[in-house]
Amino acid sequence: MKASIDLKNNSISFEVSTKIYSKDIIYKACYVFIDRMYVLLDIPNKKDVILVTLKGKASLVKKDLEKMEGEFMNELLNSLVRENISKRNQKVLEQIVGGAMGAALGAGNMQNDDKLKSDGCNDNCDDNIESKEIEDAVAALRKELEAFEIGDDYESDALGIRDVQKSDVGNKKNKEKKNEKKK
Amino acid sequence: MKRKNSITLKLAHELYDPQSIEMAAGAFEELAEIAIVKNKHHTEIEFLSDEGENVLFEFANYALFLTIQSK
């Protein structure tokens, strides 16, 4: 159907088929135009059609109103194509995000999962094995800490830090003496 | 003194969310006297304003904006 222009009202009305452009697509196009023009939507007596009325905020001539209709139709097509592309790429996007999340959670966990799967373990025993691994790790850490624990006090120098420092100081003094002799 | 004009607007529920229309009416109540009559398929809004018909179209735009946001 041809658009009807009302110059007195500064508006143009045209029908958009909902068989081609869904209601969501029409809303998206309206959203783009809402700050430039007054947008009115209505349902005429015809089936599968939405009547769109665009009214200029400033006074417009016939050519401007026709241009607005053309731009609106272009925006409808633009929204439709964008939605189709995003639908097509949705699975790929999900896979990328899933991969990124997996990597963020730690490659180590993924390796463990593979190992468990190869051992024939299903999802139900995952939790038990995981908690057992944590307990083992905690026990190993405790043992390491106990080995490093200093029984007496700092003067006993269990890690031999004092000896290292002494040898460093000795080396430095020898170097200084050699330099003085050269001079 | 400006004369108040009465304008009526029909908004279909299939396109305009009734809650959004009510919210828009709440936002515009200082600019115009608004009377809302809800039917099964549409809401009828009667505007009484001395600001001209542009307020009505601003109202319609805002109702549409809220509807789109609610989707």
PDB file of N, CA and C in Angstrom, chain A residues 28-97:
ATOM      1  N   LYS A  28      12.442  -2.283  17.067  1.00  0.00           N
ATOM      2  CA  LYS A  28      13.850  -1.859  16.978  1.00  0.00           C
ATOM      3  C   LYS A  28      13.993  -0.650  16.057  1.00  0.00           C
ATOM      4  N   ALA A  29      13.292  -0.705  14.924  1.00  0.00           N
ATOM      5  CA  ALA A  29      13.348   0.425  13.983  1.00  0.00           C
ATOM      6  C   ALA A  29      12.740   1.676  14.623  1.00  0.00           C
ATOM      7  N   CYS A  30      11.633   1.486  15.364  1.00  0.00           N
ATOM      8  CA  CYS A  30      10.988   2.620  16.047  1.00  0.00           C
ATOM      9  C   CYS A  30      11.954   3.244  17.056  1.00  0.00           C
ATOM     10  N   TYR A  31      12.688   2.385  17.733  1.00  0.00           N
ATOM     11  CA  TYR A  31      13.617   2.858  18.777  1.00  0.00           C
ATOM     12  C   TYR A  31      14.679   3.790  18.185  1.00  0.00           C
ATOM     13  N   VAL A  32      15.095   3.479  16.955  1.00  0.00           N
ATOM     14  CA  VAL A  32      16.096   4.320  16.281  1.00  0.00           C
ATOM     15  C   VAL A  32      15.499   5.690  15.936  1.00  0.00           C
ATOM     16  N   PHE A  33      14.201   5.706  15.602  1.00  0.00           N
ATOM     17  CA  PHE A  33      13.561   6.940  15.123  1.00  0.00           C
ATOM     18  C   PHE A  33      12.935   7.782  16.237  1.00  0.00           C
ATOM     19  N   ILE A  34      12.821   7.202  17.403  1.00  0.00           N
ATOM     20  CA  ILE A  34      12.025   7.824  18.457  1.00  0.00           C
ATOM     21  C   ILE A  34      12.543   9.212  18.898  1.00  0.00           C
ATOM     22  N   ASP A  35      13.859   9.432  18.789  1.00  0.00           N
ATOM     23  CA  ASP A  35      14.382  10.746  19.209  1.00  0.00           C
ATOM     24  C   ASP A  35      14.310  11.788  18.090  1.00  0.00           C
ATOM     25  N   ARG A  36      14.126  11.318  16.849  1.00  0.00           N
ATOM     26  CA  ARG A  36      14.071  12.251  15.718  1.00  0.00           C
ATOM     27  C   ARG A  36      12.652  12.666  15.368  1.00  0.00           C
ATOM     28  N   MET A  37      11.710  11.711  15.551  1.00  0.00           N
ATOM     29  CA  MET A  37      10.333  11.943  15.113  1.00  0.00           C
ATOM     30  C   MET A  37       9.347  11.426  16.150  1.00  0.00           C
ATOM     31  N   TYR A  38       8.106  11.792  15.990  1.00  0.00           N
ATOM     32  CA  TYR A  38       7.060  11.170  16.790  1.00  0.00           C
ATOM     33  C   TYR A  38       6.637   9.905  16.043  1.00  0.00           C
ATOM     34  N   VAL A  39       6.643   8.795  16.757  1.00  0.00           N
ATOM     35  CA  VAL A  39       6.300   7.520  16.119  1.00  0.00           C
ATOM     36  C   VAL A  39       5.018   6.982  16.748  1.00  0.00           C
ATOM     37  N   LEU A  40       4.041   6.716  15.912  1.00  0.00           N
ATOM     38  CA  LEU A  40       2.778   6.147  16.399  1.00  0.00           C
ATOM     39  C   LEU A  40       2.530   4.816  15.708  1.00  0.00           C
ATOM     40  N   LEU A  41       2.177   3.809  16.490  1.00  0.00           N
ATOM     41  CA  LEU A  41       1.863   2.510  15.913  1.00  0.00           C
ATOM     42  C   LEU A  41       0.382   2.208  16.108  1.00  0.00           C
ATOM     43  N   ASP A  42      -0.194   1.572  15.117  1.00  0.00           N
ATOM     44  CA  ASP A  42      -1.609   1.216  15.228  1.00  0.00           C
ATOM     45  C   ASP A  42      -1.874  -0.075  14.457  1.00  0.00           C
ATOM     46  N   ILE A  43      -2.980  -0.715  14.814  1.00  0.00           N
ATOM     47  CA  ILE A  43      -3.357  -1.933  14.087  1.00  0.00           C
ATOM     48  C   ILE A  43      -4.609  -1.614  13.259  1.00  0.00           C
ATOM     49  N   PRO A  44      -4.474  -1.581  11.943  1.00  0.00           N
ATOM     50  CA  PRO A  44      -5.651  -1.313  11.112  1.00  0.00           C
ATOM     51  C   PRO A  44      -6.534  -2.564  11.011  1.00  0.00           C
ATOM     52  N   ASN A  45      -7.598  -2.463  10.234  1.00  0.00           N
ATOM     53  CA  ASN A  45      -8.516  -3.604  10.117  1.00  0.00           C
ATOM     54  C   ASN A  45      -7.890  -4.780   9.362  1.00  0.00           C
ATOM     55  N   LYS A  46      -6.875  -4.487   8.560  1.00  0.00           N
ATOM     56  CA  LYS A  46      -6.214  -5.554   7.794  1.00  0.00           C
ATOM     57  C   LYS A  46      -5.464  -6.508   8.721  1.00  0.00           C
ATOM     58  N   LYS A  47      -5.327  -7.753   8.242  1.00  0.00           N
ATOM     59  CA  LYS A  47      -4.598  -8.760   9.023  1.00  0.00           C
ATOM     60  C   LYS A  47      -3.105  -8.661   8.725  1.00  0.00           C
ATOM     61  N   ASP A  48      -2.285  -9.036   9.718  1.00  0.00           N
ATOM     62  CA  ASP A  48      -0.818  -9.099   9.575  1.00  0.00           C
ATOM     63  C   ASP A  48      -0.194  -7.784   9.107  1.00  0.00           C
ATOM     64  N   VAL A  49      -0.715  -6.703   9.585  1.00  0.00           N
ATOM     65  CA  VAL A  49      -0.192  -5.386   9.179  1.00  0.00           C
ATOM     66  C   VAL A  49      -0.162  -4.454  10.375  1.00  0.00           C
ATOM     67  N   ILE A  50       0.898  -3.653  10.465  1.00  0.00           N
ATOM     68  CA  ILE A  50       0.964  -2.600  11.492  1.00  0.00           C
ATOM     69  C   ILE A  50       1.060  -1.265  10.761  1.00  0.00           C
ATOM     70  N   LEU A  51       0.257  -0.325  11.207  1.00  0.00           N
ATOM     71  CA  LEU A  51       0.284   0.996  10.591  1.00  0.00           C
ATOM     72  C   LEU A  51       1.274   1.882  11.356  1.00  0.00           C
ATOM     73  N   VAL A  52       2.261   2.369  10.648  1.00  0.00           N
ATOM     74  CA  VAL A  52       3.275   3.235  11.269  1.00  0.00           C
ATOM     75  C   VAL A  52       3.028   4.673  10.830  1.00  0.00           C
ATOM     76  N   THR A  53       2.974   5.577  11.791  1.00  0.00           N
ATOM     77  CA  THR A  53       2.847   7.002  11.471  1.00  0.00           C
ATOM     78  C   THR A  53       4.072   7.724  12.006  1.00  0.00           C
ATOM     79  N   LEU A  54       4.757   8.410  11.112  1.00  0.00           N
ATOM     80  CA  LEU A  54       5.905   9.226  11.516  1.00  0.00           C
ATOM     81  C   LEU A  54       5.520  10.690  11.392  1.00  0.00           C
ATOM     82  N   LYS A  55       5.711  11.417  12.489  1.00  0.00           N
ATOM     83  CA  LYS A  55       5.350  12.844  12.471  1.00  0.00           C
ATOM     84  C   LYS A  55       6.585  13.648  12.810  1.00  0.00           C
ATOM     85  N   GLY A  56       6.888  14.612  11.984  1.00  0.00           N
ATOM     86  CA  GLY A  56       8.094  15.416  12.196  1.00  0.00           C
ATOM     87  C   GLY A  56       7.988  16.306  13.418  1.00  0.00           C
ATOM     88  N   LYS A  57       9.085  16.438  14.134  1.00  0.00           N
ATOM     89  CA  LYS A  57       9.087  17.359  15.290  1.00  0.00           C
ATOM     90  C   LYS A  57       9.176  18.801  14.778  1.00  0.00           C
ATOM     91  N   ALA A  58       9.959  18.983  13.708  1.00  0.00           N
ATOM     92  CA  ALA A  58       9.987  20.283  13.028  1.00  0.00           C
ATOM     93  C   ALA A  58       9.142  20.142  11.761  1.00  0.00           C
ATOM     94  N   SER A  59       8.797  21.269  11.134  1.00  0.00           N
ATOM     95  CA  SER A  59       7.955  21.169   9.935  1.00  0.00           C
ATOM     96  C   SER A  59       8.758  20.586   8.769  1.00  0.00           C
ATOM     97  N   LEU A  60       8.133  19.666   8.050  1.00  0.00           N
ATOM     98  CA  LEU A  60       8.808  18.966   6.952  1.00  0.00           C
ATOM     99  C   LEU A  60       7.994  19.096   5.669  1.00  0.00           C
ATOM    100  N   VAL A  61       8.707  19.066   4.546  1.00  0.00           N
ATOM    101  CA  VAL A  61       8.008  19.080   3.249  1.00  0.00           C
ATOM    102  C   VAL A  61       7.785  17.625   2.815  1.00  0.00           C
ATOM    103  N   LYS A  62       7.058  17.482   1.713  1.00  0.00           N
ATOM    104  CA  LYS A  62       6.683  16.141   1.235  1.00  0.00           C
ATOM    105  C   LYS A  62       7.911  15.245   1.017  1.00  0.00           C
ATOM    106  N   LYS A  63       8.931  15.858   0.411  1.00  0.00           N
ATOM    107  CA  LYS A  63      10.148  15.105   0.111  1.00  0.00           C
ATOM    108  C   LYS A  63      10.794  14.561   1.393  1.00  0.00           C
ATOM    109  N   ASP A  64      10.834  15.408   2.414  1.00  0.00           N
ATOM    110  CA  ASP A  64      11.439  14.997   3.695  1.00  0.00           C
ATOM    111  C   ASP A  64      10.674  13.821   4.306  1.00  0.00           C
ATOM    112  N   LEU A  65       9.349  13.904   4.233  1.00  0.00           N
ATOM    113  CA  LEU A  65       8.517  12.845   4.817  1.00  0.00           C
ATOM    114  C   LEU A  65       8.718  11.519   4.076  1.00  0.00           C
ATOM    115  N   GLU A  66       8.810  11.625   2.737  1.00  0.00           N
ATOM    116  CA  GLU A  66       9.059  10.408   1.942  1.00  0.00           C
ATOM    117  C   GLU A  66      10.429   9.817   2.269  1.00  0.00           C
ATOM    118  N   LYS A  67      11.389  10.720   2.474  1.00  0.00           N
ATOM    119  CA  LYS A  67      12.744  10.269   2.831  1.00  0.00           C
ATOM    120  C   LYS A  67      12.716   9.534   4.173  1.00  0.00           C
ATOM    121  N   MET A  68      11.920  10.090   5.104  1.00  0.00           N
ATOM    122  CA  MET A  68      11.805   9.462   6.430  1.00  0.00           C
ATOM    123  C   MET A  68      11.229   8.057   6.320  1.00  0.00           C
ATOM    124  N   GLU A  69      10.237   7.917   5.463  1.00  0.00           N
ATOM    125  CA  GLU A  69       9.635   6.583   5.271  1.00  0.00           C
ATOM    126  C   GLU A  69      10.695   5.617   4.719  1.00  0.00           C
ATOM    127  N   GLY A  70      11.446   6.088   3.731  1.00  0.00           N
ATOM    128  CA  GLY A  70      12.511   5.262   3.146  1.00  0.00           C
ATOM    129  C   GLY A  70      13.543   4.858   4.185  1.00  0.00           C
ATOM    130  N   GLU A  71      13.916   5.816   5.005  1.00  0.00           N
ATOM    131  CA  GLU A  71      14.912   5.517   6.060  1.00  0.00           C
ATOM    132  C   GLU A  71      14.365   4.505   7.062  1.00  0.00           C
ATOM    133  N   PHE A  72      13.078   4.637   7.376  1.00  0.00           N
ATOM    134  CA  PHE A  72      12.465   3.696   8.320  1.00  0.00           C
ATOM    135  C   PHE A  72      12.467   2.286   7.728  1.00  0.00           C
ATOM    136  N   MET A  73      12.105   2.187   6.446  1.00  0.00           N
ATOM    137  CA  MET A  73      12.088   0.867   5.797  1.00  0.00           C
ATOM    138  C   MET A  73      13.503   0.276   5.760  1.00  0.00           C
ATOM    139  N   ASN A  74      14.497   1.130   5.503  1.00  0.00           N
ATOM    140  CA  ASN A  74      15.896   0.667   5.510  1.00  0.00           C
ATOM    141  C   ASN A  74      16.284   0.149   6.885  1.00  0.00           C
ATOM    142  N   GLU A  75      15.840   0.863   7.921  1.00  0.00           N
ATOM    143  CA  GLU A  75      16.165   0.467   9.289  1.00  0.00           C
ATOM    144  C   GLU A  75      15.511  -0.874   9.636  1.00  0.00           C
ATOM    145  N   LEU A  76      14.310  -1.080   9.107  1.00  0.00           N
ATOM    146  CA  LEU A  76      13.632  -2.374   9.311  1.00  0.00           C
ATOM    147  C   LEU A  76      14.478  -3.495   8.735  1.00  0.00           C
ATOM    148  N   LEU A  77      14.945  -3.276   7.521  1.00  0.00           N
ATOM    149  CA  LEU A  77      15.762  -4.286   6.840  1.00  0.00           C
ATOM    150  C   LEU A  77      17.072  -4.506   7.589  1.00  0.00           C
ATOM    151  N   ASN A  78      17.661  -3.424   8.031  1.00  0.00           N
ATOM    152  CA  ASN A  78      18.916  -3.483   8.792  1.00  0.00           C
ATOM    153  C   ASN A  78      18.741  -4.319  10.070  1.00  0.00           C
ATOM    154  N   SER A  79      17.661  -4.045  10.799  1.00  0.00           N
ATOM    155  CA  SER A  79      17.394  -4.787  12.042  1.00  0.00           C
ATOM    156  C   SER A  79      17.162  -6.264  11.762  1.00  0.00           C
ATOM    157  N   LEU A  80      16.442  -6.526  10.669  1.00  0.00           N
ATOM    158  CA  LEU A  80      16.140  -7.919  10.306  1.00  0.00           C
ATOM    159  C   LEU A  80      17.423  -8.686   9.985  1.00  0.00           C
ATOM    160  N   VAL A  81      18.290  -8.070   9.203  1.00  0.00           N
ATOM    161  CA  VAL A  81      19.554  -8.729   8.825  1.00  0.00           C
ATOM    162  C   VAL A  81      20.417  -8.958  10.057  1.00  0.00           C
ATOM    163  N   ARG A  82      20.492  -7.931  10.909  1.00  0.00           N
ATOM    164  CA  ARG A  82      21.315  -8.066  12.126  1.00  0.00           C
ATOM    165  C   ARG A  82      20.820  -9.204  13.011  1.00  0.00           C
ATOM    166  N   GLU A  83      19.491  -9.302  13.133  1.00  0.00           N
ATOM    167  CA  GLU A  83      18.936 -10.373  13.972  1.00  0.00           C
ATOM    168  C   GLU A  83      19.236 -11.748  13.370  1.00  0.00           C
ATOM    169  N   ASN A  84      19.102 -11.843  12.038  1.00  0.00           N
ATOM    170  CA  ASN A  84      19.395 -13.123  11.378  1.00  0.00           C
ATOM    171  C   ASN A  84      20.852 -13.520  11.592  1.00  0.00           C
ATOM    172  N   ILE A  85      21.757 -12.561  11.468  1.00  0.00           N
ATOM    173  CA  ILE A  85      23.187 -12.853  11.654  1.00  0.00           C
ATOM    174  C   ILE A  85      23.456 -13.288  13.090  1.00  0.00           C
ATOM    175  N   SER A  86      22.863 -12.560  14.049  1.00  0.00           N
ATOM    176  CA  SER A  86      23.117 -12.914  15.455  1.00  0.00           C
ATOM    177  C   SER A  86      22.547 -14.291  15.788  1.00  0.00           C
ATOM    178  N   LYS A  87      21.410 -14.644  15.165  1.00  0.00           N
ATOM    179  CA  LYS A  87      20.844 -15.986  15.375  1.00  0.00           C
ATOM    180  C   LYS A  87      21.788 -17.042  14.820  1.00  0.00           C
ATOM    181  N   ARG A  88      22.338 -16.751  13.631  1.00  0.00           N
ATOM    182  CA  ARG A  88      23.214 -17.720  12.965  1.00  0.00           C
ATOM    183  C   ARG A  88      24.514 -17.919  13.764  1.00  0.00           C
ATOM    184  N   ASN A  89      24.984 -16.825  14.363  1.00  0.00           N
ATOM    185  CA  ASN A  89      26.271 -16.901  15.066  1.00  0.00           C
ATOM    186  C   ASN A  89      26.141 -17.220  16.551  1.00  0.00           C
ATOM    187  N   GLN A  90      24.919 -17.443  17.000  1.00  0.00           N
ATOM    188  CA  GLN A  90      24.690 -17.629  18.435  1.00  0.00           C
ATOM    189  C   GLN A  90      25.461 -18.830  18.988  1.00  0.00           C
ATOM    190  N   LYS A  91      25.435 -19.963  18.235  1.00  0.00           N
ATOM    191  CA  LYS A  91      26.124 -21.162  18.716  1.00  0.00           C
ATOM    192  C   LYS A  91      27.629 -20.938  18.800  1.00  0.00           C
ATOM    193  N   VAL A  92      28.164 -20.285  17.777  1.00  0.00           N
ATOM    194  CA  VAL A  92      29.604 -20.009  17.762  1.00  0.00           C
ATOM    195  C   VAL A  92      29.976 -19.121  18.944  1.00  0.00           C
ATOM    196  N   LEU A  93      29.141 -18.103  19.185  1.00  0.00           N
ATOM    197  CA  LEU A  93      29.393 -17.189  20.312  1.00  0.00           C
ATOM    198  C   LEU A  93      29.355 -17.935  21.641  1.00  0.00           C
ATOM    199  N   GLU A  94      28.350 -18.808  21.776  1.00  0.00           N
ATOM    200  CA  GLU A  94      28.229 -19.589  23.011  1.00  0.00           C
ATOM    201  C   GLU A  94      29.470 -20.450  23.231  1.00  0.00           C
ATOM    202  N   GLN A  95      29.952 -21.054  22.130  1.00  0.00           N
ATOM    203  CA  GLN A  95      31.149 -21.904  22.243  1.00  0.00           C
ATOM    204  C   GLN A  95      32.369 -21.080  22.651  1.00  0.00           C
ATOM    205  N   ILE A  96      32.502 -19.896  22.066  1.00  0.00           N
ATOM    206  CA  ILE A  96      33.656 -19.042  22.392  1.00  0.00           C
ATOM    207  C   ILE A  96      33.597 -18.626  23.863  1.00  0.00           C
ATOM    208  N   VAL A  97      32.423 -18.192  24.296  1.00  0.00           N
ATOM    209  CA  VAL A  97      32.272 -17.760  25.690  1.00  0.00           C
ATOM    210  C   VAL A  97      32.507 -18.938  26.641  1.00  0.00           C
TER     211      VAL A  97
END
